[in-house]
Coordinates of C-alpha atoms and ligand atoms in Angstrom, one line a residue:
M1 CA 13.7 -1.6 15.8
L2 CA 14.9 2.0 15.6
Q3 CA 17.2 1.6 18.6
G4 CA 20.6 3.2 17.8
K5 CA 19.3 4.3 14.4
N6 CA 19.5 7.9 13.0
V7 CA 16.1 9.5 12.4
V8 CA 16.0 12.8 10.5
L9 CA 12.8 14.6 11.7
G10 CA 11.6 17.3 9.3
V11 CA 9.3 19.8 10.9
T12 CA 7.3 22.1 8.7
G13 CA 5.2 25.2 9.5
G14 CA 1.9 24.1 10.9
I15 CA 0.2 24.5 14.2
A16 CA 1.0 20.9 15.0
A17 CA 4.7 21.7 15.0
Y18 CA 4.8 21.6 18.8
K19 CA 3.8 17.9 18.6
A20 CA 7.2 17.2 17.1
C21 CA 8.4 17.5 20.7
E22 CA 6.3 14.5 21.7
I23 CA 7.6 12.6 18.7
I24 CA 11.2 13.3 19.7
S25 CA 10.6 12.1 23.3
G26 CA 9.0 8.9 21.9
L27 CA 11.9 8.4 19.6
K28 CA 14.4 9.0 22.4
K29 CA 12.6 6.4 24.5
I30 CA 13.1 3.9 21.7
G31 CA 16.8 4.8 21.7
A32 CA 17.0 6.6 18.3
N33 CA 19.3 9.5 17.5
I34 CA 17.4 12.5 16.1
D35 CA 18.5 15.3 13.8
V36 CA 15.9 18.0 13.3
I37 CA 15.5 20.0 10.1
M38 CA 13.0 22.8 10.3
T39 CA 11.5 24.9 7.5
K40 CA 11.7 28.6 7.9
S41 CA 8.0 28.8 8.6
A42 CA 8.2 26.1 11.3
T43 CA 10.4 28.5 13.2
E44 CA 7.4 30.9 13.4
F45 CA 5.6 28.2 15.5
I46 CA 8.4 26.8 17.6
T47 CA 12.1 27.8 18.1
P48 CA 15.0 25.6 17.0
Y49 CA 16.4 25.8 20.6
T50 CA 13.5 23.7 21.8
F51 CA 14.4 20.9 19.5
Q52 CA 18.1 21.4 20.1
S53 CA 17.6 20.9 23.9
L54 CA 15.4 17.9 23.3
T55 CA 17.6 16.1 20.8
G56 CA 21.0 17.2 22.1
N57 CA 21.9 17.9 18.4
S58 CA 22.1 21.1 16.5
V59 CA 19.0 22.0 14.5
I60 CA 19.3 22.9 10.8
V61 CA 17.1 25.5 9.2
N62 CA 19.1 27.4 6.7
M63 CA 20.9 25.6 3.9
F64 CA 23.6 28.3 3.7
E65 CA 24.7 28.6 7.3
S66 CA 28.3 27.6 7.9
P67 CA 28.6 23.8 7.8
K68 CA 29.2 21.8 10.9
Y69 CA 30.9 19.1 9.0
W70 CA 33.2 19.1 6.1
D71 CA 30.7 17.3 3.9
M72 CA 27.8 19.1 2.3
E73 CA 25.2 19.1 5.1
H74 CA 22.1 18.1 3.2
I75 CA 24.0 15.2 1.6
S76 CA 25.6 14.0 4.8
L77 CA 22.4 14.0 6.8
A78 CA 20.6 12.2 4.0
Q79 CA 23.4 9.6 4.0
K80 CA 23.7 9.3 7.7
S81 CA 19.9 8.9 8.3
D82 CA 18.2 5.5 8.4
I83 CA 14.8 7.0 8.0
L84 CA 13.3 10.4 7.4
L85 CA 10.0 11.5 9.1
I86 CA 8.3 14.7 8.1
A87 CA 5.9 15.6 10.9
P88 CA 3.9 17.7 10.7
A89 CA 4.0 17.7 6.9
T90 CA 2.2 20.7 5.3
A91 CA 0.6 20.8 1.9
N92 CA 3.6 22.9 0.8
I93 CA 6.3 20.3 1.5
I94 CA 4.1 17.5 0.1
G95 CA 3.6 19.6 -3.1
K96 CA 7.3 20.5 -3.3
V97 CA 8.5 16.9 -3.1
A98 CA 5.8 15.7 -5.5
A99 CA 7.0 18.3 -8.0
G100 CA 10.7 17.8 -7.5
I101 CA 11.4 21.2 -5.9
A102 CA 14.4 21.4 -3.6
D103 CA 14.8 25.0 -2.4
D104 CA 15.5 24.7 1.3
M105 CA 17.4 22.4 3.6
L106 CA 14.5 20.0 4.2
S107 CA 13.3 19.6 0.6
T108 CA 16.9 19.2 -0.5
T109 CA 17.7 16.5 2.1
I110 CA 14.6 14.6 1.1
M111 CA 15.6 14.8 -2.6
A112 CA 19.1 13.7 -1.8
S113 CA 17.9 10.7 0.3
N114 CA 17.6 7.1 -0.8
K115 CA 16.2 6.1 2.6
P116 CA 12.6 5.6 3.5
V117 CA 10.8 9.0 3.8
V118 CA 7.6 9.1 5.8
F119 CA 5.1 12.0 5.7
A120 CA 2.6 12.6 8.5
P121 CA 0.4 15.4 7.1
A122 CA -1.4 17.9 9.2
M123 CA -3.5 20.7 7.8
N124 CA -6.9 22.3 7.5
T125 CA -9.5 19.8 6.3
K126 CA -10.3 21.7 3.1
M127 CA -6.6 21.9 2.3
Y128 CA -6.3 18.2 2.9
E129 CA -9.3 17.3 0.8
N130 CA -8.1 19.6 -2.0
P131 CA -7.7 17.4 -5.1
V132 CA -4.2 19.0 -5.7
V133 CA -3.0 17.8 -2.3
Q134 CA -4.6 14.4 -2.7
K135 CA -3.0 14.0 -6.2
N136 CA 0.4 15.0 -4.8
M137 CA 0.1 12.4 -2.0
E138 CA -0.8 9.8 -4.6
T139 CA 2.2 10.8 -6.6
L140 CA 4.4 10.5 -3.5
M141 CA 3.0 7.0 -2.7
A142 CA 3.5 5.8 -6.2
R143 CA 7.1 6.9 -6.0
G144 CA 7.6 4.8 -2.9
Y145 CA 7.2 7.5 -0.2
H146 CA 5.1 6.7 2.8
I147 CA 2.1 8.6 4.2
I148 CA 0.7 8.3 7.7
P149 CA -2.8 9.8 7.1
P150 CA -4.1 12.4 9.5
K151 CA -7.0 11.7 11.8
G152 CA -10.4 13.4 12.0
G153 CA -11.6 15.8 14.7
M154 CA -11.9 19.4 15.6
L155 CA -9.0 21.4 14.0
A156 CA -7.2 24.4 15.4
C157 CA -9.0 26.6 13.0
G158 CA -12.4 25.5 14.3
D159 CA -13.2 23.3 11.2
E160 CA -14.3 19.7 11.8
G161 CA -12.8 16.9 9.6
Q162 CA -9.7 15.0 8.6
G163 CA -6.4 16.9 8.9
K164 CA -5.2 16.5 12.5
L165 CA -1.7 15.1 12.9
Q166 CA -2.1 11.4 13.6
E167 CA -1.6 10.2 17.2
V168 CA 2.0 10.3 18.1
S169 CA 1.9 6.6 19.3
I170 CA 0.5 5.6 15.9
I171 CA 3.1 7.6 14.1
L172 CA 5.9 5.9 16.0
D173 CA 4.4 2.4 15.5
E174 CA 4.0 3.1 11.8
L175 CA 7.5 4.5 11.5
Q176 CA 8.9 1.3 13.0
N177 CA 6.7 -0.9 10.8
I178 CA 7.9 1.0 7.7
Y179 CA 11.5 0.6 8.8
R180 CA 11.1 -3.1 9.4
Q181 CA 9.6 -3.5 5.9
E182 CA 12.4 -1.5 4.3
L183 CA 15.0 -3.7 6.0
Q184 CA 13.3 -6.8 4.4
T185 CA 13.3 -5.1 1.0
E186 CA 17.1 -4.4 1.2
K187 CA 17.7 -8.2 1.2
N188 CA 16.6 -8.6 -2.4
D189 CA 15.4 -12.0 -1.3
L190 CA 13.0 -12.4 -4.2
E191 CA 15.7 -12.0 -6.9
G192 CA 15.2 -14.5 -9.6
L193 CA 11.5 -15.2 -8.8
R194 CA 8.8 -14.2 -11.3
F195 CA 5.4 -13.3 -10.0
L196 CA 2.1 -13.1 -11.8
V197 CA -0.3 -11.0 -9.7
T198 CA -3.9 -10.1 -10.4
A199 CA -5.6 -7.1 -8.8
G200 CA -8.8 -5.1 -8.8
P201 CA -12.4 -5.8 -9.8
T202 CA -13.6 -7.0 -13.1
R203 CA -16.4 -5.3 -15.0
E204 CA -19.1 -7.4 -16.6
I205 CA -20.7 -5.5 -19.4
I206 CA -24.5 -5.1 -19.7
D207 CA -24.5 -2.6 -22.5
P208 CA -22.2 0.2 -23.7
V209 CA -22.9 2.3 -20.6
R210 CA -23.6 -0.2 -17.8
F211 CA -21.7 -2.9 -16.1
L212 CA -21.7 -5.2 -13.0
S213 CA -18.8 -4.9 -10.6
N214 CA -17.8 -4.9 -7.0
H215 CA -16.0 -2.6 -4.4
S216 CA -12.5 -3.8 -5.0
T217 CA -10.0 -0.9 -5.6
G218 CA -7.0 -3.1 -6.4
K219 CA -5.0 -1.8 -3.4
M220 CA -4.0 -5.2 -2.0
G221 CA -2.7 -6.5 -5.4
Y222 CA -0.8 -3.2 -6.2
E223 CA 0.8 -3.3 -2.7
I224 CA 1.9 -6.9 -3.4
A225 CA 3.4 -5.9 -6.8
K226 CA 5.2 -3.0 -5.2
A227 CA 6.7 -5.2 -2.5
I228 CA 7.9 -7.7 -5.0
V229 CA 9.8 -5.1 -7.0
K230 CA 11.3 -3.7 -3.8
R231 CA 12.6 -7.1 -2.9
G232 CA 14.2 -7.7 -6.2
G233 CA 11.5 -10.0 -7.8
A234 CA 10.0 -9.6 -11.3
V235 CA 6.2 -9.0 -11.5
K236 CA 3.5 -8.8 -14.1
L237 CA 0.4 -7.2 -12.8
I238 CA -2.9 -8.1 -14.5
S239 CA -5.3 -5.4 -13.3
G240 CA -9.0 -4.9 -13.6
P241 CA -10.2 -1.2 -13.8
S242 CA -8.4 0.7 -11.0
S243 CA -7.6 4.3 -10.3
L244 CA -4.3 3.3 -8.8
Q245 CA -1.0 4.2 -10.4
A246 CA 1.4 1.3 -10.8
P247 CA 4.9 2.1 -9.7
Q248 CA 7.8 2.0 -12.1
G249 CA 9.3 -1.3 -12.8
I250 CA 5.9 -3.1 -12.9
E251 CA 4.6 -4.4 -16.2
V252 CA 0.8 -3.9 -16.1
V253 CA -1.7 -5.6 -18.3
S254 CA -5.1 -3.8 -18.1
V255 CA -8.2 -5.9 -18.5
E256 CA -11.8 -5.3 -18.0
T257 CA -13.8 -8.5 -17.8
A258 CA -13.2 -11.8 -16.1
E259 CA -12.9 -13.5 -19.4
E260 CA -10.2 -11.0 -20.5
M261 CA -8.4 -11.6 -17.1
F262 CA -8.5 -15.4 -17.7
E263 CA -7.0 -15.0 -21.2
A264 CA -4.2 -12.7 -19.8
V265 CA -3.5 -15.1 -16.9
K266 CA -3.3 -18.1 -19.2
E267 CA -0.9 -16.3 -21.5
A268 CA 1.4 -15.1 -18.8
Y269 CA 1.3 -18.2 -16.6
P270 CA 4.2 -20.2 -18.3
Q271 CA 6.6 -17.3 -17.5
C272 CA 5.8 -17.2 -13.8
D273 CA 7.0 -19.1 -10.7
V274 CA 4.3 -17.8 -8.4
L275 CA 0.6 -16.9 -9.1
I276 CA -1.1 -14.6 -6.7
K277 CA -4.7 -14.0 -7.4
S278 CA -5.8 -11.0 -5.4
A279 CA -8.4 -9.8 -7.9
A280 CA -12.0 -9.8 -7.0
V281 CA -13.3 -11.5 -10.1
S282 CA -17.0 -11.3 -10.8
D283 CA -18.5 -14.8 -10.6
Y284 CA -21.2 -14.0 -13.1
R285 CA -21.7 -11.9 -16.2
P286 CA -24.7 -10.9 -18.2
K287 CA -25.6 -13.6 -20.7
I288 CA -26.1 -11.0 -23.4
R289 CA -23.9 -8.0 -24.0
E290 CA -26.3 -5.5 -25.6
A291 CA -24.7 -3.7 -28.5
Q292 CA -26.9 -0.6 -27.8
K293 CA -27.9 1.1 -24.6
V294 CA -31.0 -0.6 -23.1
K295 CA -33.8 2.0 -23.1
K296 CA -36.3 2.2 -20.4
E297 CA -38.9 3.4 -22.9
S298 CA -38.7 0.1 -24.8
Q299 CA -39.9 -2.0 -21.8
E300 CA -42.4 -1.2 -19.1
G301 CA -42.0 -2.3 -15.5
E302 CA -39.5 -5.0 -14.5
I303 CA -36.8 -6.3 -16.7
Q304 CA -34.8 -9.6 -16.4
L305 CA -31.0 -9.8 -16.5
T306 CA -29.8 -13.3 -17.1
L307 CA -26.4 -14.1 -15.7
V308 CA -24.1 -16.9 -16.6
R309 CA -21.1 -18.2 -14.7
N310 CA -17.7 -16.7 -15.4
P311 CA -14.7 -19.0 -15.5
D312 CA -13.2 -19.5 -12.0
I313 CA -9.7 -18.5 -13.1
L314 CA -7.9 -19.8 -10.0
L315 CA -9.8 -23.1 -10.2
E316 CA -9.0 -23.5 -13.8
M317 CA -5.3 -22.7 -13.3
G318 CA -5.2 -25.1 -10.4
K319 CA -6.2 -27.9 -12.8
I320 CA -3.2 -27.2 -14.9
K321 CA -0.8 -26.2 -12.1
E322 CA 2.7 -26.8 -13.1
P323 CA 5.1 -28.6 -10.7
G324 CA 7.0 -26.3 -8.4
K325 CA 4.7 -23.4 -9.0
I326 CA 3.1 -21.7 -6.1
H327 CA -0.6 -20.6 -6.2
V328 CA -1.9 -18.2 -3.7
G329 CA -5.6 -17.3 -3.5
F330 CA -7.6 -14.7 -1.7
A331 CA -11.0 -15.0 -0.1
A332 CA -13.3 -12.3 1.1
E333 CA -15.8 -13.9 3.5
T334 CA -18.5 -12.8 5.8
E335 CA -18.7 -16.1 7.8
N336 CA -16.9 -19.4 8.5
I337 CA -13.6 -18.1 7.3
I338 CA -11.4 -21.0 8.2
E339 CA -13.7 -23.7 6.9
Q340 CA -14.3 -21.9 3.6
G341 CA -10.7 -21.1 3.2
K342 CA -9.7 -24.8 3.7
D343 CA -12.3 -25.8 1.2
K344 CA -11.0 -23.3 -1.4
I345 CA -7.5 -24.5 -0.9
Q346 CA -8.5 -28.1 -1.9
R347 CA -10.9 -27.1 -4.7
K348 CA -8.5 -24.6 -6.3
N349 CA -5.3 -26.6 -5.6
L350 CA -3.6 -23.7 -3.7
D351 CA -0.6 -23.6 -1.5
F352 CA -2.2 -21.1 0.8
I353 CA -5.0 -18.7 1.0
V354 CA -5.2 -15.2 2.4
A355 CA -8.7 -14.8 3.8
N356 CA -10.4 -11.8 5.4
D357 CA -13.7 -11.1 7.1
V358 CA -15.0 -8.2 5.1
T359 CA -17.4 -7.3 7.9
E360 CA -14.6 -6.6 10.3
E361 CA -13.7 -3.0 11.0
G362 CA -10.6 -2.0 9.1
A363 CA -10.5 -5.0 6.8
G364 CA -11.3 -5.7 3.2
F365 CA -12.3 -3.4 0.3
A366 CA -11.0 0.1 -0.1
H367 CA -9.3 0.2 3.3
D368 CA -5.6 0.9 3.7
T369 CA -5.5 -1.7 6.4
N370 CA -6.5 -5.3 6.5
I371 CA -6.9 -8.1 9.0
V372 CA -6.2 -11.5 7.4
Y373 CA -6.1 -15.1 8.1
F374 CA -3.3 -17.1 6.5
I375 CA -4.6 -20.6 5.9
D376 CA -2.2 -23.3 4.8
K377 CA -2.9 -26.3 2.7
N378 CA -2.0 -28.5 5.7
G379 CA -4.8 -26.8 7.7
D380 CA -2.6 -24.6 9.9
W381 CA -3.7 -21.0 10.1
D382 CA -2.9 -17.7 11.9
K383 CA -4.4 -14.3 12.0
T384 CA -2.7 -10.9 11.7
E385 CA -3.5 -7.8 13.7
K386 CA -5.0 -4.8 11.8
V387 CA -2.0 -3.8 9.7
E388 CA -1.3 -1.7 6.6
K389 CA -1.9 -3.6 3.4
S390 CA 1.7 -3.1 2.5
A391 CA 2.7 -5.0 5.6
V392 CA 0.3 -7.8 4.6
A393 CA 1.9 -7.8 1.2
H394 CA 5.3 -8.5 2.8
D395 CA 3.9 -11.2 5.0
I396 CA 2.5 -12.9 1.9
L397 CA 5.8 -12.8 0.2
D398 CA 7.6 -14.1 3.3
K399 CA 5.3 -17.1 3.2
V400 CA 5.8 -17.6 -0.5
L401 CA 9.5 -17.6 0.0
S402 CA 9.4 -20.1 2.8
K403 CA 7.3 -22.4 0.6
K404 CA 9.8 -22.0 -2.2
K405 CA 12.7 -22.8 0.2
S406 CA 10.9 -25.9 1.5
Q407 CA 10.5 -27.1 -2.1
T408 CA 14.3 -27.1 -2.6
L409 CA 15.0 -29.0 0.7
Ligands
LIG1 O1 -14.4 -18.6 -4.6 P1 -14.0 -17.2 -4.4 O2 -14.5 -16.2 -5.4 O3 -14.3 -16.7 -3.0 O4 -12.4 -17.3 -4.5 C1 -11.6 -16.2 -4.4 C2 -10.3 -16.4 -5.1 O5 -10.5 -17.0 -6.4 C3 -9.5 -15.2 -5.3 O6 -8.2 -15.5 -5.3 C4 -10.0 -14.8 -6.7 O7 -9.0 -14.0 -7.4 C5 -10.2 -16.1 -7.4 N1 -11.2 -16.1 -8.4 C6 -10.9 -16.3 -9.7 N2 -12.0 -16.4 -10.6 C7 -13.2 -16.2 -10.3 C8 -13.6 -16.0 -8.9 C9 -12.5 -15.9 -8.0 O8 -9.8 -16.5 -10.0 N3 -14.2 -16.2 -11.2

């Protein structure tokens, strides 16, 4: 995938800087051309000559050294590159990019680039867990930058926890995955298609301070919405409560309960071509929504909470499905995935369903990865490997697109 492509490798000042050598040999094996940009502090850990010998290219540290080309160097590298990888990425470079600071060659090149930029952070656990760093990473992701999270283990400083640079083989695989996805997005192949996507959990109110809900974070739906925008489609995202930040270009309608989500879906449905229901909607809600907080003092011992069924939004929309529209459902299962998936396709009048076994390691709620089964209305199915939710999002959109194309044949 990266054979013959130009990778700019940014190396920042952490103890893991030496691992950049292993990354370079991996990239060379793939057949990529590598240009290294180091921050000044990275040169305290490893010398530019090491990278120069490994890559066969000159290494850039200082923005104001005499240029090797006529063009401005940071602009020319940014333009020449197909992808940028910052590994190891310190809290400092993450913070600088999140804040829009460009005060050295690396941060300036990142700023001047419109190519995919991937950060592989490595730092002390406490630094990594610091809310400021976490917030900066969220900001980067919301702006379309990619993060390959560090792994856990014993750190150089003796602390135990997350913060070690991810395995080089995983970094290389991820880099190639991200590049593949970005190639798809360049096609603008969803131009002209309007998507309605639901995401997140719903909250079913018991009283002014309590509710029933589930573990959904909204990640899958938000990734789908992001992927649609990248590929030139239009999207309206109807989201239950979620801490995720929707990227620019996405119209978000925030709802709380299943009934509110149903109303929002009905209202937006006429303006969509594709309905993707990735929300984890509560099937039941309390029969009575108490106006005041239920006090334990007012009742001794057990209390009863009576639940009533919520509308099954997808089922209801399936009944009034308009010709030519595509409906995609999700299913979180713990057993008999294929059979249950096929049954849901029939009952809810779907084109296909994306099902996962939430008991599988690395799948389902709150994970960055997922393992899914695509089950088609004709009964065919296939299963993905454990992949990033963003990759699942693109696979879903590929499938929608092929359904759309077969409609017009
Ligand atoms: O039947 P089950 O809840 O497993 O179906 C899951 C699919 O149905 C998801 O796509 C979910 O968004 C949708 N659903 C819905 N309304 C409900 C329950 C589920 O739209 N009340």
